[in-house]
N, CA and C atoms as an extended XYZ file, in Angstrom:
534
Properties=species:S:1:pos:R:3:atomname:S:1:resname:S:1:resid:I:1 pbc="F F F"
N       -14.723      -16.276        6.021 N   UNK     1
C       -13.337      -16.571        6.332 CA  UNK     1
C       -13.185      -17.790        7.221 C   UNK     1
N       -14.287      -18.304        7.807 N   UNK     2
C       -14.187      -19.474        8.670 CA  UNK     2
C       -13.587      -20.653        7.950 C   UNK     2
N       -13.988      -20.889        6.704 N   UNK     3
C       -13.459      -21.990        5.907 CA  UNK     3
C       -11.957      -21.831        5.709 C   UNK     3
N       -11.537      -20.604        5.411 N   UNK     4
C       -10.116      -20.335        5.167 CA  UNK     4
C        -9.306      -20.547        6.434 C   UNK     4
N        -9.815      -20.040        7.570 N   UNK     5
C        -9.098      -20.169        8.834 CA  UNK     5
C        -8.911      -21.628        9.223 C   UNK     5
N        -9.811      -22.505        8.797 N   UNK     6
C        -9.679      -23.917        9.115 CA  UNK     6
C        -8.587      -24.578        8.281 C   UNK     6
N        -8.255      -24.003        7.141 N   UNK     7
C        -7.264      -24.610        6.261 CA  UNK     7
C        -5.858      -24.045        6.436 C   UNK     7
N        -5.750      -22.770        6.761 N   UNK     8
C        -4.421      -22.143        6.813 CA  UNK     8
C        -4.398      -21.111        7.936 C   UNK     8
N        -3.239      -20.937        8.536 N   UNK     9
C        -3.076      -20.028        9.667 CA  UNK     9
C        -1.893      -19.107        9.375 C   UNK     9
N        -2.016      -17.832        9.742 N   UNK    10
C        -0.926      -16.876        9.512 CA  UNK    10
C        -0.501      -16.255       10.836 C   UNK    10
N         0.803      -16.323       11.107 N   UNK    11
C         1.398      -15.605       12.229 CA  UNK    11
C         2.095      -14.385       11.650 C   UNK    11
N         1.900      -13.223       12.282 N   UNK    12
C         2.519      -11.984       11.815 CA  UNK    12
C         3.275      -11.360       12.978 C   UNK    12
N         4.499      -10.967       12.714 N   UNK    13
C         5.324      -10.266       13.684 CA  UNK    13
C         5.782       -8.978       13.014 C   UNK    13
N         5.619       -7.842       13.708 N   UNK    14
C         5.993       -6.550       13.124 CA  UNK    14
C         6.729       -5.694       14.154 C   UNK    14
N         7.615       -4.847       13.645 N   UNK    15
C         8.316       -3.862       14.470 CA  UNK    15
C         8.445       -2.584       13.647 C   UNK    15
N         8.318       -1.447       14.330 N   UNK    16
C         8.401       -0.160       13.653 CA  UNK    16
C         9.277        0.760       14.482 C   UNK    16
N        10.070        1.569       13.805 N   UNK    17
C        10.891        2.554       14.490 CA  UNK    17
C        11.036        3.810       13.652 C   UNK    17
N        11.173        4.938       14.325 N   UNK    18
C        11.342        6.206       13.613 CA  UNK    18
C        12.338        7.074       14.370 C   UNK    18
N        13.191        7.710       13.606 N   UNK    19
C        14.158        8.654       14.144 CA  UNK    19
C        13.826       10.020       13.555 C   UNK    19
N        13.573       11.000       14.400 N   UNK    20
C        13.219       12.345       13.960 CA  UNK    20
C        14.344       13.282       14.382 C   UNK    20
N        14.985       13.924       13.401 N   UNK    21
C        16.151       14.760       13.674 CA  UNK    21
C        15.882       16.217       13.315 C   UNK    21
N        15.707       17.091       14.300 N   UNK    22
C        15.592       18.523       14.010 CA  UNK    22
C        17.004       19.121       13.866 C   UNK    22
N        17.473       19.224       12.636 N   UNK    23
C        18.844       19.697       12.392 CA  UNK    23
C        18.972       21.206       12.581 C   UNK    23
N        17.972       21.956       12.136 N   UNK    24
C        17.947       23.405       12.334 CA  UNK    24
C        16.606       23.733       12.972 C   UNK    24
N        16.649       24.509       14.056 N   UNK    25
C        15.422       24.892       14.741 CA  UNK    25
C        15.482       26.367       15.102 C   UNK    25
N        14.546       26.807       15.907 N   UNK    26
C        14.483       28.214       16.304 CA  UNK    26
C        15.771       28.658       17.007 C   UNK    26
N        16.425       27.757       17.722 N   UNK    27
C        17.631       28.104       18.474 CA  UNK    27
C        18.857       28.307       17.586 C   UNK    27
N        18.941       27.652       16.429 N   UNK    28
C        20.143       27.782       15.600 CA  UNK    28
C        19.813       28.106       14.142 C   UNK    28
N        18.686       28.785       13.918 N   UNK    29
C        18.306       29.115       12.537 CA  UNK    29
C        19.338       30.045       11.919 C   UNK    29
N        19.351       30.041       10.580 N   UNK    30
C        20.313       30.839        9.828 CA  UNK    30
C        19.653       31.299        8.527 C   UNK    30
N        20.391       32.023        7.707 N   UNK    31
C        19.855       32.483        6.421 CA  UNK    31
C        19.453       31.275        5.580 C   UNK    31
N        18.297       31.316        4.988 N   UNK    32
C        17.732       30.267        4.145 CA  UNK    32
C        17.461       28.960        4.902 C   UNK    32
N        17.397       29.033        6.220 N   UNK    33
C        17.074       27.829        6.992 CA  UNK    33
C        16.462       28.218        8.326 C   UNK    33
N        15.155       28.491        8.309 N   UNK    34
C        14.434       28.710        9.559 CA  UNK    34
C        14.362       27.406       10.339 C   UNK    34
N        14.117       26.331        9.592 N   UNK    35
C        14.101       25.004       10.218 CA  UNK    35
C        14.420       23.956        9.163 C   UNK    35
N        14.982       22.861        9.632 N   UNK    36
C        15.283       21.736        8.754 CA  UNK    36
C        15.178       20.464        9.600 C   UNK    36
N        14.273       19.591        9.202 N   UNK    37
C        14.110       18.324        9.922 CA  UNK    37
C        14.238       17.160        8.949 C   UNK    37
N        14.716       16.054        9.480 N   UNK    38
C        14.850       14.826        8.703 CA  UNK    38
C        14.235       13.708        9.537 C   UNK    38
N        13.480       12.845        8.868 N   UNK    39
C        12.946       11.676        9.572 CA  UNK    39
C        13.338       10.418        8.798 C   UNK    39
N        13.689        9.398        9.545 N   UNK    40
C        14.055        8.102        8.989 CA  UNK    40
C        13.240        7.069        9.754 C   UNK    40
N        12.495        6.259        9.013 N   UNK    41
C        11.694        5.240        9.689 CA  UNK    41
C        11.766        3.935        8.914 C   UNK    41
N        11.367        2.890        9.588 N   UNK    42
C        11.365        1.585        8.946 CA  UNK    42
C        10.410        0.645        9.653 C   UNK    42
N         9.901       -0.283        8.880 N   UNK    43
C         8.981       -1.294        9.413 CA  UNK    43
C         9.493       -2.662        8.978 C   UNK    43
N         9.557       -3.566        9.921 N   UNK    44
C         9.980       -4.939        9.660 CA  UNK    44
C         8.777       -5.840        9.915 C   UNK    44
N         8.417       -6.633        8.924 N   UNK    45
C         7.278       -7.544        9.034 CA  UNK    45
C         7.730       -8.953        8.691 C   UNK    45
N         7.206       -9.912        9.429 N   UNK    46
C         7.466      -11.310        9.148 CA  UNK    46
C         6.125      -12.041        9.110 C   UNK    46
N         5.879      -12.755        8.030 N   UNK    47
C         4.632      -13.492        7.824 CA  UNK    47
C         4.967      -14.979        7.709 C   UNK    47
N         4.235      -15.799        8.446 N   UNK    48
C         4.446      -17.237        8.392 CA  UNK    48
C         3.081      -17.897        8.221 C   UNK    48
N         2.834      -18.456        7.038 N   UNK    49
C         1.580      -19.148        6.735 CA  UNK    49
C         1.807      -20.642        6.892 C   UNK    49
N         0.907      -21.289        7.638 N   UNK    50
C         1.012      -22.728        7.853 CA  UNK    50
C        -0.347      -23.378        7.604 C   UNK    50
N        -0.367      -24.470        6.862 N   UNK    51
C        -1.625      -25.204        6.709 CA  UNK    51
C        -2.009      -25.845        8.039 C   UNK    51
N        -3.291      -25.819        8.359 N   UNK    52
C        -3.771      -26.467        9.585 CA  UNK    52
C        -3.940      -27.964        9.381 C   UNK    52
N        -4.288      -28.344        8.171 N   UNK    53
C        -4.489      -29.748        7.834 CA  UNK    53
C        -3.562      -30.099        6.678 C   UNK    53
N        -3.246      -31.346        6.464 N   UNK    54
C        -2.418      -31.697        5.290 CA  UNK    54
C        -3.247      -31.562        4.014 C   UNK    54
N        -3.358      -30.319        3.509 N   UNK    55
C        -4.181      -30.044        2.328 CA  UNK    55
C        -3.355      -29.837        1.076 C   UNK    55
N        -2.062      -29.963        1.175 N   UNK    56
C        -1.223      -29.719        0.004 CA  UNK    56
C        -0.721      -28.292       -0.067 C   UNK    56
N        -1.204      -27.415        0.824 N   UNK    57
C        -0.731      -26.034        0.850 CA  UNK    57
C         0.687      -26.027        1.432 C   UNK    57
N         1.618      -25.350        0.773 N   UNK    58
C         2.979      -25.289        1.329 CA  UNK    58
C         3.056      -24.273        2.466 C   UNK    58
N         4.016      -24.475        3.353 N   UNK    59
C         4.307      -23.483        4.377 CA  UNK    59
C         5.045      -22.338        3.702 C   UNK    59
N         4.722      -21.135        4.089 N   UNK    60
C         5.342      -19.961        3.469 CA  UNK    60
C         5.799      -19.027        4.577 C   UNK    60
N         7.050      -18.586        4.498 N   UNK    61
C         7.571      -17.622        5.458 CA  UNK    61
C         8.240      -16.505        4.680 C   UNK    61
N         7.842      -15.263        4.990 N   UNK    62
C         8.380      -14.110        4.281 CA  UNK    62
C         8.696      -13.008        5.275 C   UNK    62
N         9.744      -12.287        5.009 N   UNK    63
C        10.114      -11.151        5.836 CA  UNK    63
C        10.385       -9.974        4.909 C   UNK    63
N         9.956       -8.795        5.341 N   UNK    64
C        10.208       -7.606        4.523 CA  UNK    64
C        10.601       -6.442        5.425 C   UNK    64
N        11.423       -5.562        4.880 N   UNK    65
C        11.774       -4.314        5.542 CA  UNK    65
C        11.389       -3.182        4.609 C   UNK    65
N        10.600       -2.247        5.100 N   UNK    66
C        10.151       -1.133        4.264 CA  UNK    66
C        10.600        0.183        4.912 C   UNK    66
N        11.548        0.864        4.276 N   UNK    67
C        12.060        2.123        4.819 CA  UNK    67
C        11.256        3.329        4.316 C   UNK    67
N        11.382        4.425        5.035 N   UNK    68
C        10.816        5.700        4.588 CA  UNK    68
C        11.727        6.819        5.087 C   UNK    68
N        11.990        7.770        4.198 N   UNK    69
C        12.821        8.926        4.518 CA  UNK    69
C        12.024       10.183        4.210 C   UNK    69
N        12.158       11.182        5.062 N   UNK    70
C        11.439       12.429        4.829 CA  UNK    70
C        12.252       13.620        5.287 C   UNK    70
N        11.930       14.762        4.708 N   UNK    71
C        12.587       16.002        5.125 CA  UNK    71
C        11.605       17.157        4.988 C   UNK    71
N        11.815       18.159        5.819 N   UNK    72
C        11.036       19.389        5.763 CA  UNK    72
C        11.995       20.547        5.978 C   UNK    72
N        11.948       21.501        5.056 N   UNK    73
C        12.905       22.617        5.084 CA  UNK    73
C        12.129       23.915        4.970 C   UNK    73
N        12.165       24.730        6.012 N   UNK    74
C        11.528       26.043        5.995 CA  UNK    74
C        12.598       27.076        5.669 C   UNK    74
N        12.516       27.622        4.439 N   UNK    75
C        13.516       28.590        3.982 CA  UNK    75
C        13.383       29.924        4.707 C   UNK    75
N        12.160       30.442        4.723 N   UNK    76
C        11.800       31.695        5.388 CA  UNK    76
C        10.560       31.406        6.221 C   UNK    76
N        10.220       32.251        7.165 N   UNK    77
C         8.991       32.011        7.918 CA  UNK    77
C         7.785       31.899        6.965 C   UNK    77
N         7.114       30.761        7.023 N   UNK    78
C         5.921       30.555        6.213 CA  UNK    78
C         6.158       29.937        4.837 C   UNK    78
N         7.392       29.632        4.476 N   UNK    79
C         7.709       29.055        3.165 CA  UNK    79
C         8.481       27.739        3.385 C   UNK    79
N         7.785       26.616        3.170 N   UNK    80
C         8.341       25.316        3.515 CA  UNK    80
C         8.334       24.377        2.304 C   UNK    80
N         9.434       23.645        2.136 N   UNK    81
C         9.532       22.567        1.147 CA  UNK    81
C         9.587       21.250        1.911 C   UNK    81
N         9.007       20.199        1.333 N   UNK    82
C         9.021       18.899        1.999 CA  UNK    82
C         9.105       17.791        0.959 C   UNK    82
N         9.603       16.662        1.385 N   UNK    83
C         9.701       15.527        0.477 CA  UNK    83
C         9.808       14.224        1.257 C   UNK    83
N         9.356       13.134        0.621 N   UNK    84
C         9.453       11.808        1.224 CA  UNK    84
C         9.830       10.794        0.153 C   UNK    84
N        10.413        9.708        0.598 N   UNK    85
C        10.704        8.561       -0.258 CA  UNK    85
C        10.493        7.314        0.590 C   UNK    85
N         9.820        6.329        0.023 N   UNK    86
C         9.596        5.118        0.802 CA  UNK    86
C         9.261        3.919       -0.054 C   UNK    86
N         9.175        2.794        0.613 N   UNK    87
C         8.793        1.539       -0.034 CA  UNK    87
C         7.673        0.935        0.791 C   UNK    87
N         6.873        0.077        0.154 N   UNK    88
C         5.824       -0.623        0.885 CA  UNK    88
C         5.733       -2.059        0.387 C   UNK    88
N         5.010       -2.863        1.149 N   UNK    89
C         4.990       -4.297        0.922 CA  UNK    89
C         3.655       -4.832        1.417 C   UNK    89
N         3.034       -5.737        0.688 N   UNK    90
C         1.808       -6.398        1.130 CA  UNK    90
C         1.834       -7.846        0.652 C   UNK    90
N         1.482       -8.756        1.544 N   UNK    91
C         1.416      -10.167        1.173 CA  UNK    91
C        -0.002      -10.466        0.699 C   UNK    91
N        -0.169      -11.481       -0.148 N   UNK    92
C        -1.522      -11.881       -0.550 CA  UNK    92
C        -2.325      -12.313        0.683 C   UNK    92
N        -3.631      -12.134        0.618 N   UNK    93
C        -4.492      -12.507        1.735 CA  UNK    93
C        -4.510      -14.024        1.904 C   UNK    93
N        -4.976      -14.458        3.055 N   UNK    94
C        -5.099      -15.891        3.285 CA  UNK    94
C        -6.060      -16.520        2.282 C   UNK    94
N        -7.104      -15.789        1.899 N   UNK    95
C        -8.057      -16.318        0.921 CA  UNK    95
C        -7.359      -16.631       -0.400 C   UNK    95
N        -6.354      -15.863       -0.760 N   UNK    96
C        -5.620      -16.114       -2.000 CA  UNK    96
C        -4.666      -17.303       -1.895 C   UNK    96
N        -4.374      -17.735       -0.688 N   UNK    97
C        -3.454      -18.861       -0.514 CA  UNK    97
C        -4.163      -20.213       -0.646 C   UNK    97
N        -5.493      -20.219       -0.640 N   UNK    98
C        -6.260      -21.460       -0.752 CA  UNK    98
C        -6.476      -21.759       -2.227 C   UNK    98
N        -6.177      -22.955       -2.636 N   UNK    99
C        -6.352      -23.330       -4.044 CA  UNK    99
C        -7.736      -23.928       -4.234 C   UNK    99
N        -8.705      -23.061       -4.420 N   UNK   100
C       -10.055      -23.548       -4.683 CA  UNK   100
C       -10.692      -22.667       -5.751 C   UNK   100
N       -11.593      -23.262       -6.484 N   UNK   101
C       -12.333      -22.512       -7.493 CA  UNK   101
C       -13.808      -22.803       -7.304 C   UNK   101
N       -14.618      -21.902       -7.809 N   UNK   102
C       -16.062      -22.090       -7.769 CA  UNK   102
C       -16.602      -21.904       -9.175 C   UNK   102
N       -17.670      -22.599       -9.436 N   UNK   103
C       -18.362      -22.440      -10.710 CA  UNK   103
C       -19.691      -21.768      -10.415 C   UNK   103
N       -19.992      -20.711      -11.143 N   UNK   104
C       -21.225      -19.956      -10.921 CA  UNK   104
C       -22.008      -19.847      -12.215 C   UNK   104
N       -23.291      -19.735      -12.072 N   UNK   105
C       -24.178      -19.490      -13.204 CA  UNK   105
C       -24.934      -18.209      -12.901 C   UNK   105
N       -24.884      -17.272      -13.835 N   UNK   106
C       -25.585      -16.001      -13.664 CA  UNK   106
C       -26.353      -15.672      -14.935 C   UNK   106
N       -27.405      -14.900      -14.763 N   UNK   107
C       -28.136      -14.387      -15.911 CA  UNK   107
C       -27.438      -13.113      -16.360 C   UNK   107
N       -27.098      -13.052      -17.651 N   UNK   108
C       -26.362      -11.898      -18.168 CA  UNK   108
C       -27.083      -11.325      -19.373 C   UNK   108
N       -26.913      -10.023      -19.593 N   UNK   109
C       -27.478       -9.380      -20.784 CA  UNK   109
C       -26.881      -10.023      -22.019 C   UNK   109
N       -27.741      -10.322      -22.995 N   UNK   110
C       -27.305      -10.970      -24.235 CA  UNK   110
C       -28.061      -10.350      -25.396 C   UNK   110
N       -27.394       -9.496      -26.164 N   UNK   111
C       -28.089       -8.824      -27.274 CA  UNK   111
C       -28.565       -9.788      -28.354 C   UNK   111
N       -28.032      -11.005      -28.430 N   UNK   112
C       -28.439      -11.974      -29.455 CA  UNK   112
C       -29.595      -12.865      -29.007 C   UNK   112
N       -29.920      -12.845      -27.726 N   UNK   113
C       -30.986      -13.703      -27.209 CA  UNK   113
C       -32.350      -13.059      -27.467 C   UNK   113
N       -33.373      -13.866      -27.814 N   UNK   114
C       -34.709      -13.303      -28.029 CA  UNK   114
C       -35.277      -12.671      -26.762 C   UNK   114
N       -34.832      -13.145      -25.582 N   UNK   115
C       -35.335      -12.568      -24.329 CA  UNK   115
C       -34.441      -11.436      -23.816 C   UNK   115
N       -33.286      -11.258      -24.437 N   UNK   116
C       -32.352      -10.214      -24.002 CA  UNK   116
C       -31.406      -10.665      -22.901 C   UNK   116
N       -31.613      -11.894      -22.385 N   UNK   117
C       -30.744      -12.418      -21.320 CA  UNK   117
C       -30.461      -13.891      -21.584 C   UNK   117
N       -29.300      -14.361      -21.141 N   UNK   118
C       -28.920      -15.766      -21.246 CA  UNK   118
C       -28.204      -16.166      -19.969 C   UNK   118
N       -28.210      -17.460      -19.689 N   UNK   119
C       -27.450      -17.973      -18.554 CA  UNK   119
C       -25.995      -18.160      -18.977 C   UNK   119
N       -25.090      -17.738      -18.107 N   UNK   120
C       -23.655      -17.843      -18.380 CA  UNK   120
C       -23.011      -18.564      -17.204 C   UNK   120
N       -22.165      -19.543      -17.487 N   UNK   121
C       -21.427      -20.243      -16.450 CA  UNK   121
C       -19.974      -19.772      -16.507 C   UNK   121
N       -19.415      -19.436      -15.344 N   UNK   122
C       -18.009      -19.029      -15.320 CA  UNK   122
C       -17.323      -19.622      -14.106 C   UNK   122
N       -16.021      -19.763      -14.230 N   UNK   123
C       -15.197      -20.299      -13.148 CA  UNK   123
C       -14.485      -19.137      -12.482 C   UNK   123
N       -14.556      -19.103      -11.167 N   UNK   124
C       -13.948      -18.039      -10.392 CA  UNK   124
C       -13.071      -18.687       -9.332 C   UNK   124
N       -11.938      -18.091       -9.016 N   UNK   125
C       -11.088      -18.716       -8.011 CA  UNK   125
C       -10.001      -17.803       -7.511 C   UNK   125
N        -9.074      -18.412       -6.815 N   UNK   126
C        -7.972      -17.674       -6.208 CA  UNK   126
C        -6.695      -17.917       -6.995 C   UNK   126
N        -5.664      -17.270       -6.576 N   UNK   127
C        -4.363      -17.421       -7.230 CA  UNK   127
C        -3.318      -17.673       -6.148 C   UNK   127
N        -3.150      -18.913       -5.720 N   UNK   128
C        -2.248      -19.200       -4.602 CA  UNK   128
C        -0.784      -18.897       -4.883 C   UNK   128
N        -0.406      -18.716       -6.137 N   UNK   129
C         0.994      -18.418       -6.453 CA  UNK   129
C         1.230      -16.916       -6.646 C   UNK   129
N         0.340      -16.077       -6.119 N   UNK   130
C         0.535      -14.628       -6.219 CA  UNK   130
C         1.853      -14.219       -5.572 C   UNK   130
N         2.503      -13.248       -6.173 N   UNK   131
C         3.719      -12.678       -5.599 CA  UNK   131
C         3.326      -11.559       -4.639 C   UNK   131
N         4.239      -11.163       -3.803 N   UNK   132
C         3.992      -10.060       -2.880 CA  UNK   132
C         3.837       -8.758       -3.659 C   UNK   132
N         2.921       -7.916       -3.192 N   UNK   133
C         2.757       -6.596       -3.789 CA  UNK   133
C         3.811       -5.675       -3.179 C   UNK   133
N         4.483       -4.933       -4.045 N   UNK   134
C         5.506       -3.983       -3.594 CA  UNK   134
C         5.244       -2.644       -4.253 C   UNK   134
N         5.684       -1.588       -3.609 N   UNK   135
C         5.534       -0.255       -4.193 CA  UNK   135
C         6.697        0.627       -3.761 C   UNK   135
N         7.062        1.523       -4.646 N   UNK   136
C         8.021        2.581       -4.342 CA  UNK   136
C         7.268        3.889       -4.499 C   UNK   136
N         7.381        4.765       -3.508 N   UNK   137
C         6.626        6.022       -3.567 CA  UNK   137
C         7.495        7.178       -3.117 C   UNK   137
N         7.171        8.318       -3.660 N   UNK   138
C         7.850        9.536       -3.258 CA  UNK   138
C         6.904       10.720       -3.406 C   UNK   138
N         7.205       11.795       -2.711 N   UNK   139
C         6.388       12.999       -2.801 CA  UNK   139
C         7.273       14.231       -2.641 C   UNK   139
N         6.845       15.295       -3.259 N   UNK   140
C         7.470       16.613       -3.128 CA  UNK   140
C         6.356       17.620       -2.911 C   UNK   140
N         6.568       18.523       -1.952 N   UNK   141
C         5.509       19.488       -1.679 CA  UNK   141
C         6.054       20.830       -1.254 C   UNK   141
N         5.163       21.792       -1.286 N   UNK   142
C         5.485       23.150       -0.867 CA  UNK   142
C         4.292       23.698       -0.083 C   UNK   142
N         4.595       24.452        0.963 N   UNK   143
C         3.568       25.151        1.736 CA  UNK   143
C         3.951       26.620        1.778 C   UNK   143
N         2.990       27.465        1.439 N   UNK   144
C         3.199       28.913        1.503 CA  UNK   144
C         2.139       29.470        2.446 C   UNK   144
N         2.595       29.993        3.577 N   UNK   145
C         1.708       30.589        4.573 CA  UNK   145
C         2.413       31.814        5.149 C   UNK   145
N         2.465       32.909        4.373 N   UNK   146
C         3.223       34.086        4.835 CA  UNK   146
C         2.626       34.674        6.111 C   UNK   146
N         3.477       34.970        7.093 N   UNK   147
C         2.985       35.537        8.355 CA  UNK   147
C         2.271       36.878        8.158 C   UNK   147
N         2.585       37.587        7.062 N   UNK   148
C         1.964       38.885        6.802 CA  UNK   148
C         0.478       38.738        6.437 C   UNK   148
N         0.082       37.544        5.969 N   UNK   149
C        -1.316       37.283        5.591 CA  UNK   149
C        -1.772       36.043        6.369 C   UNK   149
N        -2.201       36.217        7.615 N   UNK   150
C        -2.479       35.059        8.470 CA  UNK   150
C        -3.576       34.126        7.946 C   UNK   150
N        -4.481       34.606        7.136 N   UNK   151
C        -5.576       33.750        6.646 CA  UNK   151
C        -5.211       33.024        5.349 C   UNK   151
N        -3.993       33.197        4.854 N   UNK   152
C        -3.581       32.561        3.602 CA  UNK   152
C        -2.667       31.369        3.881 C   UNK   152
N        -3.022       30.253        3.263 N   UNK   153
C        -2.165       29.061        3.309 CA  UNK   153
C        -2.384       28.294        2.011 C   UNK   153
N        -1.306       28.077        1.266 N   UNK   154
C        -1.357       27.322        0.019 CA  UNK   154
C        -0.468       26.088        0.165 C   UNK   154
N        -1.035       24.947       -0.189 N   UNK   155
C        -0.288       23.688       -0.157 CA  UNK   155
C        -0.376       23.035       -1.527 C   UNK   155
N         0.730       22.513       -1.993 N   UNK   156
C         0.748       21.744       -3.239 CA  UNK   156
C         1.691       20.559       -3.034 C   UNK   156
N         1.236       19.383       -3.487 N   UNK   157
C         2.043       18.180       -3.346 CA  UNK   157
C         1.974       17.377       -4.629 C   UNK   157
N         3.114       16.913       -5.086 N   UNK   158
C         3.195       15.996       -6.214 CA  UNK   158
C         3.686       14.678       -5.652 C   UNK   158
N         3.075       13.592       -6.095 N   UNK   159
C         3.503       12.291       -5.600 CA  UNK   159
C         3.503       11.269       -6.721 C   UNK   159
N         4.233       10.197       -6.494 N   UNK   160
C         4.305        9.103       -7.452 CA  UNK   160
C         4.323        7.791       -6.674 C   UNK   160
N         3.512        6.831       -7.134 N   UNK   161
C         3.492        5.490       -6.549 CA  UNK   161
C         3.639        4.504       -7.696 C   UNK   161
N         4.657        3.671       -7.640 N   UNK   162
C         4.872        2.646       -8.664 CA  UNK   162
C         4.724        1.279       -8.018 C   UNK   162
N         3.706        0.547       -8.472 N   UNK   163
C         3.432       -0.781       -7.937 CA  UNK   163
C         4.143       -1.850       -8.743 C   UNK   163
N         4.451       -2.939       -8.077 N   UNK   164
C         4.973       -4.138       -8.718 CA  UNK   164
C         4.178       -5.309       -8.145 C   UNK   164
N         3.670       -6.174       -9.013 N   UNK   165
C         2.849       -7.318       -8.594 CA  UNK   165
C         1.605       -6.865       -7.830 C   UNK   165
N         0.913       -5.873       -8.360 N   UNK   166
C        -0.262       -5.317       -7.684 CA  UNK   166
C        -1.317       -6.389       -7.466 C   UNK   166
N        -1.861       -6.445       -6.258 N   UNK   167
C        -2.905       -7.400       -5.898 CA  UNK   167
C        -4.229       -6.652       -5.862 C   UNK   167
N        -5.180       -7.104       -6.652 N   UNK   168
C        -6.503       -6.490       -6.628 CA  UNK   168
C        -7.541       -7.530       -7.017 C   UNK   168
N        -8.772       -7.240       -6.700 N   UNK   169
C        -9.872       -8.124       -7.052 CA  UNK   169
C       -10.512       -7.628       -8.333 C   UNK   169
N       -10.897       -8.544       -9.165 N   UNK   170
C       -11.590       -8.195      -10.397 CA  UNK   170
C       -13.078       -8.364      -10.130 C   UNK   170
N       -13.883       -7.335      -10.375 N   UNK   171
C       -15.310       -7.491      -10.158 CA  UNK   171
C       -15.913       -8.486      -11.148 C   UNK   171
N       -16.976       -9.124      -10.736 N   UNK   172
C       -17.644      -10.074      -11.615 CA  UNK   172
C       -18.247       -9.307      -12.790 C   UNK   172
N       -17.864       -9.633      -14.003 N   UNK   173
C       -18.401       -8.891      -15.144 CA  UNK   173
C       -19.869       -9.236      -15.364 C   UNK   173
N       -20.625       -8.254      -15.829 N   UNK   174
C       -22.042       -8.487      -16.122 CA  UNK   174
C       -22.305       -8.372      -17.624 C   UNK   174
N       -21.291       -8.032      -18.382 N   UNK   175
C       -21.477       -7.867      -19.830 CA  UNK   175
C       -20.696       -8.938      -20.594 C   UNK   175
N       -20.832      -10.209      -20.199 N   UNK   176
C       -20.123      -11.322      -20.839 CA  UNK   176
C       -20.351      -11.354      -22.344 C   UNK   176
N       -21.578      -11.145      -22.732 N   UNK   177
C       -21.954      -11.411      -24.106 CA  UNK   177
C       -22.156      -10.159      -24.940 C   UNK   177
N       -21.844       -8.992      -24.406 N   UNK   178
C       -22.053       -7.749      -25.150 CA  UNK   178
C       -20.962       -7.550      -26.187 C   UNK   178
């Protein structure tokens, strides 16, 4: 990363806040509501990428707000429903902001070669025009822990995560010629 740090610099500013609201508790419980809590949280991030040298890299400034909402509802003692909804955000790494490529030569398996292997040259590089990775996620769950059976606790959770502009690394393939 030393090479990257010499070319580009990132300043990050973040703030996080959460509001936790116990709407129904032991003091005011009622039929079908032993407890009911709601949480609302959010994270604000600001990213500012600046080239250290005049390398042609543009300055980039991005700000994102990612909210999350959650609730937990205990219908009867030991029987709880819960759910969350949120968004997330990730900027490309500094390494992805550098416009450089490398050429590599590797020995790869080759079923057509008399020796079974051949030299392969490939170009590998970054993608400086990557978009921010975003996701929307939610979950629904249930906990069953009846007080009559203290050693029993069952938890089940269903969740969904939908990515947009997912950022990931592709491993170097070893089966070029297969």
